[in-house]
mmCIF file of C-alpha atoms in Angstrom:
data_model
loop_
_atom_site.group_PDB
_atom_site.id
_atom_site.type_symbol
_atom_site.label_atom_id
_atom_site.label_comp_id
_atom_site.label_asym_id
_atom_site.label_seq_id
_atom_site.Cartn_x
_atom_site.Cartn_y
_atom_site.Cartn_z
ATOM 1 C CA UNK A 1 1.576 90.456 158.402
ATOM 2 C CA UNK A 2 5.123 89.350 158.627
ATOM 3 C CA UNK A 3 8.048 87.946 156.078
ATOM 4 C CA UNK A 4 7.682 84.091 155.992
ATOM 5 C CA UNK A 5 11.466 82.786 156.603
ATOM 6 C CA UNK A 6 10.237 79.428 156.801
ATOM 7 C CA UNK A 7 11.832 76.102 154.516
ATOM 8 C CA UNK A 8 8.393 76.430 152.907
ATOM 9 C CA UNK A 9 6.251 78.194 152.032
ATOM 10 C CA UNK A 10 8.574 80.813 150.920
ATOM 11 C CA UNK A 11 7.256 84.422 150.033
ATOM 12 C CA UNK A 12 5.287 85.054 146.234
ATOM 13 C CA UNK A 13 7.101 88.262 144.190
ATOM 14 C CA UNK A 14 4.475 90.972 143.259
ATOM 15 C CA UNK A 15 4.454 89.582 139.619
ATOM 16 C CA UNK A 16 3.427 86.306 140.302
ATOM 17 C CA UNK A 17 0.415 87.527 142.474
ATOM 18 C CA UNK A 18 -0.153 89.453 139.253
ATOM 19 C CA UNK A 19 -0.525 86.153 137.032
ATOM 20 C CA UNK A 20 -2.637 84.901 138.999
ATOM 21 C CA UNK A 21 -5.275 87.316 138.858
ATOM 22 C CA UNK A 22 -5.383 87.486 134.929
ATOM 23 C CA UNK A 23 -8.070 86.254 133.438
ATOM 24 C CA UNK A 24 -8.192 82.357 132.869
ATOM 25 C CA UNK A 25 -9.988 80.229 130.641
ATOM 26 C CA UNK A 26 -11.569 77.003 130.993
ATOM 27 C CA UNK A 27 -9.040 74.795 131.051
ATOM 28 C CA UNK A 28 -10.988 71.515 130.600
ATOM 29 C CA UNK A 29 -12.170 73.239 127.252
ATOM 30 C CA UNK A 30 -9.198 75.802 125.512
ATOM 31 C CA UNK A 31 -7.304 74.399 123.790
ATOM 32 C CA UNK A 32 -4.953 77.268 123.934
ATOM 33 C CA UNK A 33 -4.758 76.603 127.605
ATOM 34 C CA UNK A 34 -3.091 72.964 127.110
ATOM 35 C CA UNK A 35 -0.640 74.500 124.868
ATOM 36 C CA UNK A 36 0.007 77.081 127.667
ATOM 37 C CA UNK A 37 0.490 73.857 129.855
ATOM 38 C CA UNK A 38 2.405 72.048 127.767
ATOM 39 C CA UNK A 39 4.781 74.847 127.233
ATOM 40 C CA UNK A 40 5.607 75.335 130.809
ATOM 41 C CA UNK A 41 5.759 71.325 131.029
ATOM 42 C CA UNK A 42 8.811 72.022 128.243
ATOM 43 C CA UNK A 43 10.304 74.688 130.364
ATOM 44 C CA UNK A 44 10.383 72.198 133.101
ATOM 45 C CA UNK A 45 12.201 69.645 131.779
ATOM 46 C CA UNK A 46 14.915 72.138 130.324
ATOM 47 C CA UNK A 47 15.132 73.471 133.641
ATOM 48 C CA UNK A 48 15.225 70.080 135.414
ATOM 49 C CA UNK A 49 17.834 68.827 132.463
ATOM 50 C CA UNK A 50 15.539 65.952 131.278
ATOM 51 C CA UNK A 51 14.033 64.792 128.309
ATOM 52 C CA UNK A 52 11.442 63.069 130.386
ATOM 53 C CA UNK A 53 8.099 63.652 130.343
ATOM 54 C CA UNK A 54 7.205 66.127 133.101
ATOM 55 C CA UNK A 55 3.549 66.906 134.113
ATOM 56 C CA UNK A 56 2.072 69.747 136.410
ATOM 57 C CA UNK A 57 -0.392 67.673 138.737
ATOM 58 C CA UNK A 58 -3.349 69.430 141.139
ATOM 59 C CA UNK A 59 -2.569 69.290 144.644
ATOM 60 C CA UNK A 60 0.231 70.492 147.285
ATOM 61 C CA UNK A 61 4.313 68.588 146.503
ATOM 62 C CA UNK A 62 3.277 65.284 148.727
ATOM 63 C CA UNK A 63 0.791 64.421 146.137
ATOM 64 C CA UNK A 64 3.392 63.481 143.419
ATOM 65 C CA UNK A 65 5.518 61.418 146.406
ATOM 66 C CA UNK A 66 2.096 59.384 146.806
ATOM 67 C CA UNK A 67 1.161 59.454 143.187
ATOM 68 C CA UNK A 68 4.407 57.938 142.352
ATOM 69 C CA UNK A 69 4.281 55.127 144.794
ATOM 70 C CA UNK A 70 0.661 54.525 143.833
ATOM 71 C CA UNK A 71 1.116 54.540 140.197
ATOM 72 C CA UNK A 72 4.458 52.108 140.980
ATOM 73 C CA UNK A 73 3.404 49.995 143.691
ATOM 74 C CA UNK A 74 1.448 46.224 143.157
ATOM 75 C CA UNK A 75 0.453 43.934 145.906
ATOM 76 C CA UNK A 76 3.309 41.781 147.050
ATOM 77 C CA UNK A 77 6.150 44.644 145.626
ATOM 78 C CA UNK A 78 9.010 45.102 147.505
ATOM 79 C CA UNK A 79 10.530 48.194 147.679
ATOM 80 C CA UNK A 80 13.892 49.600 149.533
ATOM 81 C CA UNK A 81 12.632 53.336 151.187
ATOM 82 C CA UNK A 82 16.008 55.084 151.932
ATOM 83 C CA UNK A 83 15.554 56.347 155.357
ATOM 84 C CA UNK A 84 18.519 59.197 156.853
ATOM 85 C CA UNK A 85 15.366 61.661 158.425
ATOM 86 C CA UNK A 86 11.487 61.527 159.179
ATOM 87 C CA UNK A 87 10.514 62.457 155.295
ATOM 88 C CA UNK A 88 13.075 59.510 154.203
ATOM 89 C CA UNK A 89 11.282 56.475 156.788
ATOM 90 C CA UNK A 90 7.520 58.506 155.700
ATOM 91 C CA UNK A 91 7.603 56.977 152.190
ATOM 92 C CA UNK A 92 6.936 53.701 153.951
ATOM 93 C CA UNK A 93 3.873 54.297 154.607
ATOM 94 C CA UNK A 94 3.078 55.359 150.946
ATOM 95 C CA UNK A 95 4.464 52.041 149.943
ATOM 96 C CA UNK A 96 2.355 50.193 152.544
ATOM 97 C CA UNK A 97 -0.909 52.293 151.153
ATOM 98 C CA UNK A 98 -0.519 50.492 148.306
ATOM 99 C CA UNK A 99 -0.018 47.326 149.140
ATOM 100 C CA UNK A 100 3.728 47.039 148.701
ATOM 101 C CA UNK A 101 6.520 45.065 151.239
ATOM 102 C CA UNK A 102 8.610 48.806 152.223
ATOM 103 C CA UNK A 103 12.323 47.156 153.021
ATOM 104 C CA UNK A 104 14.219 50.185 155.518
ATOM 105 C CA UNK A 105 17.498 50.855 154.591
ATOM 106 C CA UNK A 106 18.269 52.851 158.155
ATOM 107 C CA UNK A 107 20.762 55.213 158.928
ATOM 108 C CA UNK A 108 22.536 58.217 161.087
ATOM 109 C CA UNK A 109 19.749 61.043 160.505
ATOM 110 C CA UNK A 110 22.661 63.476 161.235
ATOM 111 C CA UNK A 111 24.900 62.704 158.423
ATOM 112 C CA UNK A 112 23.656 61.995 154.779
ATOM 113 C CA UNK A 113 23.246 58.714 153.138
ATOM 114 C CA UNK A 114 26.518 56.740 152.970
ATOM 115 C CA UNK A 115 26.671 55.591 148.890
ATOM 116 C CA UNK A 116 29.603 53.128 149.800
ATOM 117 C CA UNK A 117 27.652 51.643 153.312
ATOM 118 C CA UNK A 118 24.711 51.322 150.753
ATOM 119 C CA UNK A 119 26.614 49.564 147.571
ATOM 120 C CA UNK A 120 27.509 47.119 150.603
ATOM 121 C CA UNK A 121 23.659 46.379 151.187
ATOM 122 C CA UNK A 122 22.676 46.349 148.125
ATOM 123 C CA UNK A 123 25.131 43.475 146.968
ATOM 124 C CA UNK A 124 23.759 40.871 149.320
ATOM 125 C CA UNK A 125 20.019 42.399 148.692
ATOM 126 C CA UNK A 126 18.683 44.177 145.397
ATOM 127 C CA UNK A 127 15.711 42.872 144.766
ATOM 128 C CA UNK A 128 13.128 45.922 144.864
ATOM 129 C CA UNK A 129 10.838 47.251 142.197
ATOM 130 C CA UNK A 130 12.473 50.525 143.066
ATOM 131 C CA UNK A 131 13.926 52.535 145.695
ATOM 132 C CA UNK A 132 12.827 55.929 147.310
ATOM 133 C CA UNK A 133 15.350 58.397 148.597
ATOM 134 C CA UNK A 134 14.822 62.688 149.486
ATOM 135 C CA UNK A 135 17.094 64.808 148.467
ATOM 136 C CA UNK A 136 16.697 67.135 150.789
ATOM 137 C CA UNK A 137 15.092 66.105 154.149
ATOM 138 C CA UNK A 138 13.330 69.297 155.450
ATOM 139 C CA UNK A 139 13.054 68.477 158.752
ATOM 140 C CA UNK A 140 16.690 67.968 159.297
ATOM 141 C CA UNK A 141 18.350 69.829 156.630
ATOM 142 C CA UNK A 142 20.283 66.898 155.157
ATOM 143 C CA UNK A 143 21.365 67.116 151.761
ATOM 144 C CA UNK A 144 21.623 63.582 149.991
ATOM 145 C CA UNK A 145 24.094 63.062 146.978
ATOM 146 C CA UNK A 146 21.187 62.064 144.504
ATOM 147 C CA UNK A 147 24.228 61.733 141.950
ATOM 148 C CA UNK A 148 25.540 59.007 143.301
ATOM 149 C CA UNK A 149 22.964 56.970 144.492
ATOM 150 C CA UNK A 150 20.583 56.412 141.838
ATOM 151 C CA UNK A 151 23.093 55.916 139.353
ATOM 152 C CA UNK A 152 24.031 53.119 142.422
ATOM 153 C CA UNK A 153 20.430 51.995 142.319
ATOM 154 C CA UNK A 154 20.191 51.999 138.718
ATOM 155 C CA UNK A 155 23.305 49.353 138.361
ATOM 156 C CA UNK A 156 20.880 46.724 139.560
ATOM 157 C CA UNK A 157 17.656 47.660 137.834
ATOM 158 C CA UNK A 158 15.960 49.327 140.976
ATOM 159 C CA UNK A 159 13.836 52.410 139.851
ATOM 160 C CA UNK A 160 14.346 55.188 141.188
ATOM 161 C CA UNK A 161 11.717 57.838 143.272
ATOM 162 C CA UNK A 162 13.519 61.209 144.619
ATOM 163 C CA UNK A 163 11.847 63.893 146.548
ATOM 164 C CA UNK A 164 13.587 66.668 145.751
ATOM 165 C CA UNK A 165 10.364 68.885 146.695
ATOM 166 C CA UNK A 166 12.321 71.115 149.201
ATOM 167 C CA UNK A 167 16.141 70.881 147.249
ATOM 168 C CA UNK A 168 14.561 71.593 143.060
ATOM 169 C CA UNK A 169 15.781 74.879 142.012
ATOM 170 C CA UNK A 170 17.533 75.635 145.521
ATOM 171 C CA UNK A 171 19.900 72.784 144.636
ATOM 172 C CA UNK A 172 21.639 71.255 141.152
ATOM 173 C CA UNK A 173 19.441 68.868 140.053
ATOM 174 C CA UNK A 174 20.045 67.203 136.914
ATOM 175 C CA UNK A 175 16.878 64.057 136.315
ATOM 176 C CA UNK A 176 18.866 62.710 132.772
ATOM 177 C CA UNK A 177 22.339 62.634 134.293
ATOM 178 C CA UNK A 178 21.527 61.246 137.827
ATOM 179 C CA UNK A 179 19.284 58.572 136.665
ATOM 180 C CA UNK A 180 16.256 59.458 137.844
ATOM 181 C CA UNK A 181 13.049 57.828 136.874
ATOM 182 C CA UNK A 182 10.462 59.834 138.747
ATOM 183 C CA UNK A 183 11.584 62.979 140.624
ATOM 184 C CA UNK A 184 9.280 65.410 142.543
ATOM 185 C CA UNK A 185 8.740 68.761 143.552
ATOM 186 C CA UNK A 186 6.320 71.076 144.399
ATOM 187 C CA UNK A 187 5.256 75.269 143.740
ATOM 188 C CA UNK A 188 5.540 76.531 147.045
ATOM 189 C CA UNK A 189 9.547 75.829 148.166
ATOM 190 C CA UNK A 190 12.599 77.337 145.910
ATOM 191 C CA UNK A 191 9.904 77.921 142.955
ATOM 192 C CA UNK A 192 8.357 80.727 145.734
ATOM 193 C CA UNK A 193 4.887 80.111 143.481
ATOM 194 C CA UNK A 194 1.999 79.884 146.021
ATOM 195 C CA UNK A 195 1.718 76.363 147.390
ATOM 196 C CA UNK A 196 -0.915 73.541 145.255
ATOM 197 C CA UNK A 197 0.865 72.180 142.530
ATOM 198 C CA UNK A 198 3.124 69.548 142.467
ATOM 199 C CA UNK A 199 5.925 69.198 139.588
ATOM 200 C CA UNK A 200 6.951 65.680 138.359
ATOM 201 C CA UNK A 201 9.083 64.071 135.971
ATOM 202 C CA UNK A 202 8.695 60.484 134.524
ATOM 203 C CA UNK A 203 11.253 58.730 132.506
ATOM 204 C CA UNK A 204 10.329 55.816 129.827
ATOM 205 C CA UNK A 205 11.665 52.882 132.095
ATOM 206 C CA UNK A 206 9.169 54.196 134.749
ATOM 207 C CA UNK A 207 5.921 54.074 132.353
ATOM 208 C CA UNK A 208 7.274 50.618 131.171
ATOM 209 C CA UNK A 209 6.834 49.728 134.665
ATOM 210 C CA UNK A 210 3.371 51.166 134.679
ATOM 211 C CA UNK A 211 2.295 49.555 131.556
ATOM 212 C CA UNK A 212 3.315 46.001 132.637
ATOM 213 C CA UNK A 213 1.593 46.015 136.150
ATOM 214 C CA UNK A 214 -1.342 42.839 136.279
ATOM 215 C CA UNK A 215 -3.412 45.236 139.012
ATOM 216 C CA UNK A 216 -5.083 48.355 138.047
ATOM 217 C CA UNK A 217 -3.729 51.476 139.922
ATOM 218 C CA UNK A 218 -5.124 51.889 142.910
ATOM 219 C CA UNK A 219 -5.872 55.595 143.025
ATOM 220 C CA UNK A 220 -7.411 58.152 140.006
ATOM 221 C CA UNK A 221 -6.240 61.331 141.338
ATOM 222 C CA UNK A 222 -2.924 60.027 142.135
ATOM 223 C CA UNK A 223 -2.618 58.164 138.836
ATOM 224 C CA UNK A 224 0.747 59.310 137.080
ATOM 225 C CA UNK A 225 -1.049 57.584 133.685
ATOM 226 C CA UNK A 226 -3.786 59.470 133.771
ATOM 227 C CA UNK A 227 -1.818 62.396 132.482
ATOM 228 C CA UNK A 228 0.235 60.218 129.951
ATOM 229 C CA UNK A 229 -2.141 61.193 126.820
ATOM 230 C CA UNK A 230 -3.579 64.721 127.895
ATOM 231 C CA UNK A 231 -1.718 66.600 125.041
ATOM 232 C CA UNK A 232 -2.487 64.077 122.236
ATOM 233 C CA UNK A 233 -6.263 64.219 123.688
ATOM 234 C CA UNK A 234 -6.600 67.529 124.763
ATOM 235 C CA UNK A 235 -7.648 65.911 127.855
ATOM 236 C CA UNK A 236 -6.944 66.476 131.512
ATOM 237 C CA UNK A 237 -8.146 63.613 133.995
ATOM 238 C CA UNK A 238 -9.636 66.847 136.468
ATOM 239 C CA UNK A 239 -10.134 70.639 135.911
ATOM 240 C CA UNK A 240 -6.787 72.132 136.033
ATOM 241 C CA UNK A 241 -6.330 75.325 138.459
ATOM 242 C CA UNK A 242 -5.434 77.931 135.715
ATOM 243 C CA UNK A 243 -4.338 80.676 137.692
ATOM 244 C CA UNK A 244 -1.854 78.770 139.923
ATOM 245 C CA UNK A 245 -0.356 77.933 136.572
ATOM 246 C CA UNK A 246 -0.075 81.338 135.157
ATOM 247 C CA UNK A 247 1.310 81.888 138.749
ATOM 248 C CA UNK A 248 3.967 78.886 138.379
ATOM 249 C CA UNK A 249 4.596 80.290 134.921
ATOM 250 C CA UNK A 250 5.977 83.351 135.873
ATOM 251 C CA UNK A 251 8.192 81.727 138.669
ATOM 252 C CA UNK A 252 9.518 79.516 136.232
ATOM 253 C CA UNK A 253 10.310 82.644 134.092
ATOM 254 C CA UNK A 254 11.861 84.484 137.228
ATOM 255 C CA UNK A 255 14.156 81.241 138.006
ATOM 256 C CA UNK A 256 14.876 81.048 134.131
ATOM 257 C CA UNK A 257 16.358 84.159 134.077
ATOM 258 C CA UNK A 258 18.386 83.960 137.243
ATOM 259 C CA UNK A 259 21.649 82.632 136.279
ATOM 260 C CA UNK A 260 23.158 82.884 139.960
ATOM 261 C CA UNK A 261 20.495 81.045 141.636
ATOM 262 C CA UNK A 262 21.860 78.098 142.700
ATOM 263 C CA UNK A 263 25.423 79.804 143.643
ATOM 264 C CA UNK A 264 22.965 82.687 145.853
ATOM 265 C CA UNK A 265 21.619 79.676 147.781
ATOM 266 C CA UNK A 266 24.667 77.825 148.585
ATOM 267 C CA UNK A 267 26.892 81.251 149.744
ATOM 268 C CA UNK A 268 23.286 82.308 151.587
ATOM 269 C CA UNK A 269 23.476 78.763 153.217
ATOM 270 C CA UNK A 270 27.078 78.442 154.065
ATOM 271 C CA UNK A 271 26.998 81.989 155.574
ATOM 272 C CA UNK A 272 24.159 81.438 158.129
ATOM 273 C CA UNK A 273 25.575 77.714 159.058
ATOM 274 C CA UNK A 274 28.790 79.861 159.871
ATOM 275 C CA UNK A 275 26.981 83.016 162.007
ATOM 276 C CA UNK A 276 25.006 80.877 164.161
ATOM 277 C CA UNK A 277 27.996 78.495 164.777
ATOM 278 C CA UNK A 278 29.902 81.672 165.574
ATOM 279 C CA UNK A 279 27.342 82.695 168.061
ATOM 280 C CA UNK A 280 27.552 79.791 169.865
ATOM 281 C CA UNK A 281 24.296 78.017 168.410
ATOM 282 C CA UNK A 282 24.910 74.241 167.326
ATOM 283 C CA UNK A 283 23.550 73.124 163.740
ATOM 284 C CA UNK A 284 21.689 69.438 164.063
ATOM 285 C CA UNK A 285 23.182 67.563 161.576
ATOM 286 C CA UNK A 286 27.524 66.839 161.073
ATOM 287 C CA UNK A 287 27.363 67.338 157.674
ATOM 288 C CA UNK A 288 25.572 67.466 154.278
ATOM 289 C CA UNK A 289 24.087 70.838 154.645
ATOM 290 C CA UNK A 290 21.078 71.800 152.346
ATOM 291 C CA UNK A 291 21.777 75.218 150.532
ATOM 292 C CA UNK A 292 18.263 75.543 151.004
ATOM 293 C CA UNK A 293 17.450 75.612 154.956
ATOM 294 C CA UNK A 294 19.569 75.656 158.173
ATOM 295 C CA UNK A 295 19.037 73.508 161.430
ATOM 296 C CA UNK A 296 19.930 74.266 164.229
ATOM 297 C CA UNK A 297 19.365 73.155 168.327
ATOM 298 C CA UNK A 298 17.055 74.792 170.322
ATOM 299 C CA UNK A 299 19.493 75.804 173.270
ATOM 300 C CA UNK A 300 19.505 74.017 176.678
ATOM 301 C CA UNK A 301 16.910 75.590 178.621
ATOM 302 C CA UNK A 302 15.124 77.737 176.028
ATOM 303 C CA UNK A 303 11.526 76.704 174.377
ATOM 304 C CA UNK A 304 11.196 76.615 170.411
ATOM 305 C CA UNK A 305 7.716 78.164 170.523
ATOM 306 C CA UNK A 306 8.511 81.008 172.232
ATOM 307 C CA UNK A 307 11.377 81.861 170.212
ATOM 308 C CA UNK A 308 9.005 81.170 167.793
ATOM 309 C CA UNK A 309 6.324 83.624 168.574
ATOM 310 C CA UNK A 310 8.603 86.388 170.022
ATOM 311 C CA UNK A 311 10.470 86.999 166.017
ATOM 312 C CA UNK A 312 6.987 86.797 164.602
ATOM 313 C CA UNK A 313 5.160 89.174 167.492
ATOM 314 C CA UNK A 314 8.029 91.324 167.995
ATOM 315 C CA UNK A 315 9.805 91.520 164.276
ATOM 316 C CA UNK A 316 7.623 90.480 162.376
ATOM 317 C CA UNK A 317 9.327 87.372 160.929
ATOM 318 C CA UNK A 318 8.284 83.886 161.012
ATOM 319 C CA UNK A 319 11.346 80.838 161.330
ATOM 320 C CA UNK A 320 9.629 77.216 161.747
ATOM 321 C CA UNK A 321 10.207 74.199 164.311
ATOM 322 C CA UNK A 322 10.177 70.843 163.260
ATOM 323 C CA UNK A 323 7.863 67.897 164.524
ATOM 324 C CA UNK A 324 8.095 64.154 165.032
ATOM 325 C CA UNK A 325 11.298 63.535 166.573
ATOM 326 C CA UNK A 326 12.406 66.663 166.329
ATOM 327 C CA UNK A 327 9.639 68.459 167.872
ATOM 328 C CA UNK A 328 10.690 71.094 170.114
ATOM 329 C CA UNK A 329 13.959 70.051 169.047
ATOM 330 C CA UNK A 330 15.179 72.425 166.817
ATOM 331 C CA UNK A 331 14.619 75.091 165.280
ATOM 332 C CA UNK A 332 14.635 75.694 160.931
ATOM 333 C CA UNK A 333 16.024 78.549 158.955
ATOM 334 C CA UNK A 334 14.259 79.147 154.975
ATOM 335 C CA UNK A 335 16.852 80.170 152.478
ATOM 336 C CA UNK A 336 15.084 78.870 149.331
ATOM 337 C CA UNK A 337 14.037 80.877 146.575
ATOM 338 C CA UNK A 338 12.606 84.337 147.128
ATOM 339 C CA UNK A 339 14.213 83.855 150.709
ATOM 340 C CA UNK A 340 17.936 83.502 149.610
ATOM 341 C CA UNK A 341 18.612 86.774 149.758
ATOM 342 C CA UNK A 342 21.112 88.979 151.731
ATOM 343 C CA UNK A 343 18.692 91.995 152.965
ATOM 344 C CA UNK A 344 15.706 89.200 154.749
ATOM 345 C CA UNK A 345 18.030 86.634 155.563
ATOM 346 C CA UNK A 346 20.426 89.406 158.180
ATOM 347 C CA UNK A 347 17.120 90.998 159.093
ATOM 348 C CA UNK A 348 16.325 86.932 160.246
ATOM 349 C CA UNK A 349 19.515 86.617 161.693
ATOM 350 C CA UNK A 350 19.152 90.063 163.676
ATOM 351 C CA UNK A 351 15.690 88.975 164.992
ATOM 352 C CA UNK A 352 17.404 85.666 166.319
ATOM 353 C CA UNK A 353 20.257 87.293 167.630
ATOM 354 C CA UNK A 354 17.919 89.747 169.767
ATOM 355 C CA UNK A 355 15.070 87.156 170.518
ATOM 356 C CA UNK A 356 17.912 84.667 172.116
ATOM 357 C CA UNK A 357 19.528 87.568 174.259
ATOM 358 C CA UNK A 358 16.214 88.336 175.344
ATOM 359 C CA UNK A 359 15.463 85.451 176.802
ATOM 360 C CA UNK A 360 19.228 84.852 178.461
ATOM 361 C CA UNK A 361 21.161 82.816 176.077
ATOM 362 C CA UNK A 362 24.617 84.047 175.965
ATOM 363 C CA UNK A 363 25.595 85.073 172.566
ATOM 364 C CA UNK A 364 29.251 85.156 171.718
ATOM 365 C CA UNK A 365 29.219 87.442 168.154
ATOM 366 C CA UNK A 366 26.108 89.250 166.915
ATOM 367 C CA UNK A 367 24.883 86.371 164.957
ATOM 368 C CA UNK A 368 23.820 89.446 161.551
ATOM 369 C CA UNK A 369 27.526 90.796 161.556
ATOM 370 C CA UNK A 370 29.089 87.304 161.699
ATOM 371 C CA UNK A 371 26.581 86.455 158.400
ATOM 372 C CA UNK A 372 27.722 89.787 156.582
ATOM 373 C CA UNK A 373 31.312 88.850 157.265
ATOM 374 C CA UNK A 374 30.869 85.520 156.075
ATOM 375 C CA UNK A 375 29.467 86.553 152.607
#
């Protein structure tokens, strides 16, 4: 075994293992059960500050990026996919899936999305169905100012997609007051709920566009109207996996209950940015840090992998690489949810700090007393 410091999956608390071994019902059957759903669909919203509709769909946090490009997207559509790191340019291919025209809007992958650079684009071009943008790009732990660009989007009538599945409940996220018309996120990231589920919110102007589209959607398990009546019907479109959601139910109660969560991440964040800097370790991006993972270069001369394995093998803890472009590039840092906290996150920090000497890097300050300082 060993502590999963990864940007995802994060580790499960004792009491959500717990939930989900209780009993379960059937849930295509009890109707208690879709009251039990329907609660923690509530809880949700409240939590994601959104009277929108917000469902609890089957299947790991990508499936509500495809489901809401599939239950968006007609033949012929054009739509603007914000692109500032690999999971910003990967909605194109979502779009494309569906038969859609994805329009790149390209930019420095080390520095979050420009809102000014982008109200300049949008002037002389605007015409999309709707626009796609994350909110926190995993990969390169960029941070984009959601508040300010799909209010931006909104101005011309462009719906608006965000992937917030690695930045919801690790970052502020407010769906009402930003303008967002379908945002994502998924159980296994700042929730710390075993991955599977996928969370998603749907505001009216988004079903509008659903209910006008001349082409069926293209997809049934990826259909965002297929949940649209299940309350009213007592009706889910597949068997729903009961004991993930007793699981997600008491994460949901755990981040309820934690006033200080989204202050914990951002100190947790800003602390490690600032030890490995210290030690003489280079963060990818310039700016627009996520408070819920770190990246940072692999130094010259030194493999990913076998920093990699050596903090797993020797210490038991497990930090992540990236892939694409960044393969072997850098390495990634978890401080989301169960994992923004100060007793894993030095122990991480201490395994780095004696993996790196180990294998020759010069370290200028113990990388876990420059994070305890910087609390």
């Amino acid at each position: 075994m060993y502590r999963i410091m990864t940007p995802g999956p994060t580790s499960v608390s004792d009491s959500v293992m717990r939930a989900r071994s209780l009993w379960f019902p059937n849930s295509d059957t009890d109707e208690d059960f879709f009251e039990e759903y329907h609660g923690l669909c509530l809880l949700l919203a409240e939590l994601l500050h959104t009277e929108n509709e917000v469902y609890i769909m089957d299947g790991e946090g990508i499936l509500g990026l495809e489901a809401a490009c599939a239950s968006l997207t007609e033949p012929g559509d054009r739509v603007l996919v914000i692109d500032n790191g690999i999971y910003g340019r990967g909605f194109a291919d979502f779009v494309s899936m569906y038969g859609g025209i994805p329009t790149l809007y390209s930019s420095d992958y080390k520095n979050p999305i420009d809102t000014e650079a982008l109200s300049i684009f949008l002037e002389k071009d605007h015409a999309f169905k709707y626009a796609t943008v994350v909110h926190c790009d995993t990969p390169s732990g960029m941070l984009n100012d959601v508040s300010a660009i799909c209010p931006l989007l909104k101005s011309y009538g462009i719906l608006t997609v965000v992937d917030s599945v690695s930045a919801m409940f690790g970052a502020e996220l407010r769906v009402d007051g930003w303008q967002i018309d379908i945002a994502c996120g998924g159980s296994q990231k700042a929730l710390s709920a075993p991955s599977g589920l996928t969370l998603i919110s749907v505001s009216p102007d988004a079903f509008d566009a659903i209910d006008r589209r001349k082409t069926p959607i293209a997809s049934f398990y990826c259909s965002i109207a297929a949940f649209r009546n299940y309350y009213r019907d007592k009706w889910f479109p597949y068997t729903m996996p009961a004991s993930d959601i007793y699981g997600l139910k008491e994460a949901v109660r755990t981040v309820r209950e934690d006033s200080s969560r989204l202050e914990r991440h951002a100190r947790i964040a800003s602390a490690v940015r600032s030890a490995l800097t210290k030690a003489g370790l280079t963060l990818y991006a310039d700016g627009g840090y996520s408070p819920t993972v770190t990246v940072f270069n692999v130094p010259d001369g030194l493999n990913a992998d076998e920093i990699i394995n050596i903090m797993r093998k020797e210490y038991g803890i497990l930090i992540a690489g990236s892939f694409d472009i960044l393969s072997g590039k850098v390495l990634r840092i978890g401080h989301m949810g169960n994992n923004a906290n100060v007793g894993d996150m030095a122990d991480t920090l201490e395994a780095l700090d004696k993996t790196l000497r180990f294998l020759g890097f010069g370290i200028k300050y113990d990388i876990k007393s420059a994070f305890t300082e910087s609390l």
